[in-house]
Amino acid sequence: MQYYNDETLIYLEGSFVKASSAGVDLYGQALHYGYGAFEGLRAYNTHNGTRIFKAEEHFDRLQKSCEAISIPYIWDNRELVERTYELLSLNNLREAYIRPLVIAGSNMHLTSATHAKMLIAAWEWGPYLGQNLLRVCITNIQRPSPKAFPVESKISGQYINSILASTEAIKKGFDEALLLDQEGFVAQASSENLFIEKDYKIYTAPLKTVFPGITRSAVINICKKLNFELIERPLTIQDVYEADSAFLCGTAAEIIGIKQIDHIIFKEDWEHTIGASIQRRYKNLVLENENYEVII
Ligand code: PMP
């Protein structure tokens, strides 16, 4: 996949510059130690024009991620949202995946950053895990401990954990990995949150060890709106195996149904599950086909 060409512009340090000519700080803590924070947003081509779903929430989370790891955050999030729309327009992108990245600068010490750069890139990207129902497996790779990392933050280095988990899943012939937390509960996937359905109720893991997905909270709001009972509680492996259906959600993957977890194949036809109704509602929400205020 080619993410940019000679014409692609990125937003870097307050200006729009060619992606092909923007340099990398070879002595930066981001490069050496994964000391940076990032976000993933999606812009949709709606009847109201190009609209970024929950743009402010994503930039606010980026700010929190930086604050959690002591990277100075000197940007105004409203202005960053405006610059992001400008970036999309300059690159003629009506729908896109958008990647802001805060890059800690030169410093070979293991001390907190004194300066950082803001990069925003965007490219066309279909649903991250495709559109087909998924085969997922529970990996041996655990979610990082909240005592080791602020796991509610999107910190660059932390994603080695996600890479290890999804690599293990793909090597075993699955599409994506589910990770357990330190207590052995099923937390989430490598970069998506997990929901299961059992007896017409929807369950998801509580926020203690899982990432506070913006899509996760949109799903919870959709459940409230549609009067689906939503229960947040730790999920055992048994809960997941005995579910009627399940799905993953995230900005990149959107909402995608699961066909199989380990050796268990769900009997329920996905199209008849609550997850499928939520998936349809989510699509309408991001495309602004429904009154936004009514739902959220
Ligand atoms: N979990 C992890 C570890 C993530 O990095 C992400 C974002 N890619 C998600 C879940 C989903 O979060 P969101 O819905 O905010 O994209």
Coordinates of C-alpha atoms in Angstrom, one line a residue, residues 6-153:
D6 CA 5.1 13.1 -4.8
E7 CA 2.1 15.4 -4.6
T8 CA 0.8 14.4 -1.2
L9 CA 0.9 17.2 1.4
I10 CA 1.1 16.7 5.2
Y11 CA 0.7 19.2 8.0
L12 CA 3.9 19.5 9.9
E13 CA 4.9 22.2 12.4
G14 CA 2.2 24.6 11.2
S15 CA 2.8 24.3 7.5
F16 CA 1.6 22.1 4.7
V17 CA 4.6 20.4 3.1
K18 CA 5.3 17.6 0.7
A19 CA 5.3 14.2 2.5
S20 CA 8.2 13.1 0.3
S21 CA 10.5 16.0 1.5
A22 CA 9.7 16.1 5.2
G23 CA 12.7 14.9 7.2
V24 CA 12.9 12.6 10.2
D25 CA 14.8 13.6 13.3
L26 CA 17.4 10.7 13.5
Y27 CA 18.2 11.6 17.1
G28 CA 14.6 11.9 18.2
Q29 CA 13.1 10.0 21.2
A30 CA 10.1 9.1 19.0
L31 CA 12.3 7.1 16.7
H32 CA 14.5 5.5 19.3
Y33 CA 12.1 4.9 22.1
G34 CA 8.6 5.1 20.5
Y35 CA 8.1 8.2 22.6
G36 CA 5.2 9.8 20.8
A37 CA 1.4 9.8 20.8
F38 CA -1.0 9.5 17.9
E39 CA -4.6 9.4 16.8
G40 CA -6.7 7.8 14.1
L41 CA -9.7 9.7 12.7
R42 CA -12.0 9.0 9.7
A43 CA -13.5 11.5 7.3
Y44 CA -16.7 10.5 5.5
N45 CA -18.2 11.8 2.3
T46 CA -21.6 12.8 3.6
H47 CA -24.5 14.8 2.1
N48 CA -23.2 17.6 4.3
G49 CA -19.8 17.4 2.5
T50 CA -16.6 15.9 4.0
R51 CA -17.1 15.4 7.7
I52 CA -14.6 14.0 10.2
F53 CA -16.4 11.9 12.8
K54 CA -15.8 13.1 16.4
A55 CA -12.8 15.3 15.3
E56 CA -12.6 17.3 18.6
E57 CA -12.8 14.2 20.7
H58 CA -9.9 12.6 18.9
F59 CA -7.7 15.7 19.3
D60 CA -8.7 16.0 22.9
R61 CA -7.7 12.4 23.4
L62 CA -4.4 13.1 21.7
Q63 CA -3.8 15.9 24.2
K64 CA -4.6 13.6 27.1
S65 CA -2.2 11.0 25.7
C66 CA 0.6 13.5 25.5
E67 CA -0.1 14.8 29.0
A68 CA -0.1 11.3 30.4
I69 CA 3.5 10.8 29.2
S70 CA 4.7 14.4 29.8
I71 CA 5.1 15.5 26.1
P72 CA 4.4 19.2 26.0
Y73 CA 1.2 19.9 24.1
I74 CA 1.3 23.4 22.7
W75 CA -1.5 23.2 20.1
D76 CA -5.0 24.4 20.0
N77 CA -7.3 21.5 19.1
R78 CA -9.9 23.6 17.3
E79 CA -7.2 25.0 15.1
L80 CA -5.9 21.5 14.4
V81 CA -9.4 20.4 13.4
E82 CA -9.5 23.3 10.9
R83 CA -6.1 22.5 9.6
T84 CA -7.1 18.9 9.1
Y85 CA -10.1 19.9 7.0
E86 CA -7.7 22.1 5.0
L87 CA -5.3 19.1 4.6
L88 CA -8.1 16.9 3.2
S89 CA -9.1 19.6 0.8
L90 CA -5.5 20.3 -0.4
N91 CA -5.1 16.6 -1.0
N92 CA -8.5 16.3 -2.7
L93 CA -9.7 13.7 -0.2
R94 CA -13.4 13.4 0.4
E95 CA -13.1 10.5 2.6
A96 CA -9.9 9.5 4.4
Y97 CA -8.2 8.0 7.4
I98 CA -6.3 10.7 9.3
R99 CA -3.3 10.2 11.4
P100 CA -2.1 13.0 13.7
L101 CA 1.2 12.1 15.4
V102 CA 3.1 14.0 18.1
I103 CA 6.8 13.3 17.7
A104 CA 9.2 13.9 20.6
G105 CA 12.3 15.5 19.4
S106 CA 16.1 15.1 19.8
N107 CA 17.2 13.8 23.1
M108 CA 18.9 10.5 23.8
H109 CA 18.2 10.6 27.5
L110 CA 15.3 8.7 29.0
T111 CA 13.9 11.9 30.3
S112 CA 10.6 13.5 29.4
A113 CA 10.3 15.5 26.2
T114 CA 11.0 19.2 26.2
H115 CA 9.7 19.7 22.6
A116 CA 7.7 17.9 20.1
K117 CA 6.3 18.3 16.6
M118 CA 2.8 17.8 15.3
L119 CA 2.3 15.9 12.1
I120 CA -1.0 15.2 10.4
A121 CA -1.2 12.9 7.4
A122 CA -4.2 11.5 5.6
W123 CA -4.8 8.8 3.0
E124 CA -7.6 6.8 1.5
W125 CA -8.2 3.7 3.5
G126 CA -11.1 1.2 3.4
P127 CA -12.2 -0.6 6.6
Y128 CA -9.0 -1.7 8.3
L129 CA -10.0 -5.4 8.7
G130 CA -12.0 -5.6 5.4
Q131 CA -15.7 -6.1 5.1
N132 CA -15.9 -9.9 5.6
L133 CA -16.9 -11.5 8.9
L134 CA -13.7 -12.1 11.0
R135 CA -12.0 -15.1 12.4
V136 CA -10.2 -14.1 15.6
C137 CA -8.2 -15.9 18.2
I138 CA -7.2 -15.3 21.7
T139 CA -3.4 -14.7 21.8
N140 CA -0.8 -15.4 24.4
I141 CA 0.1 -11.7 24.2
Q142 CA -1.5 -9.8 27.1
R143 CA -2.7 -6.2 27.2
P144 CA -0.1 -4.0 28.9
S145 CA -0.6 -3.6 32.6
P146 CA -2.2 -0.3 33.6
K147 CA 0.7 -0.3 36.2
A148 CA 3.2 -0.3 33.4
F149 CA 1.6 2.2 30.9
P150 CA -1.3 4.6 30.9
V151 CA -3.3 2.1 28.8
E152 CA -6.0 4.6 28.1
S153 CA -3.5 6.6 26.0

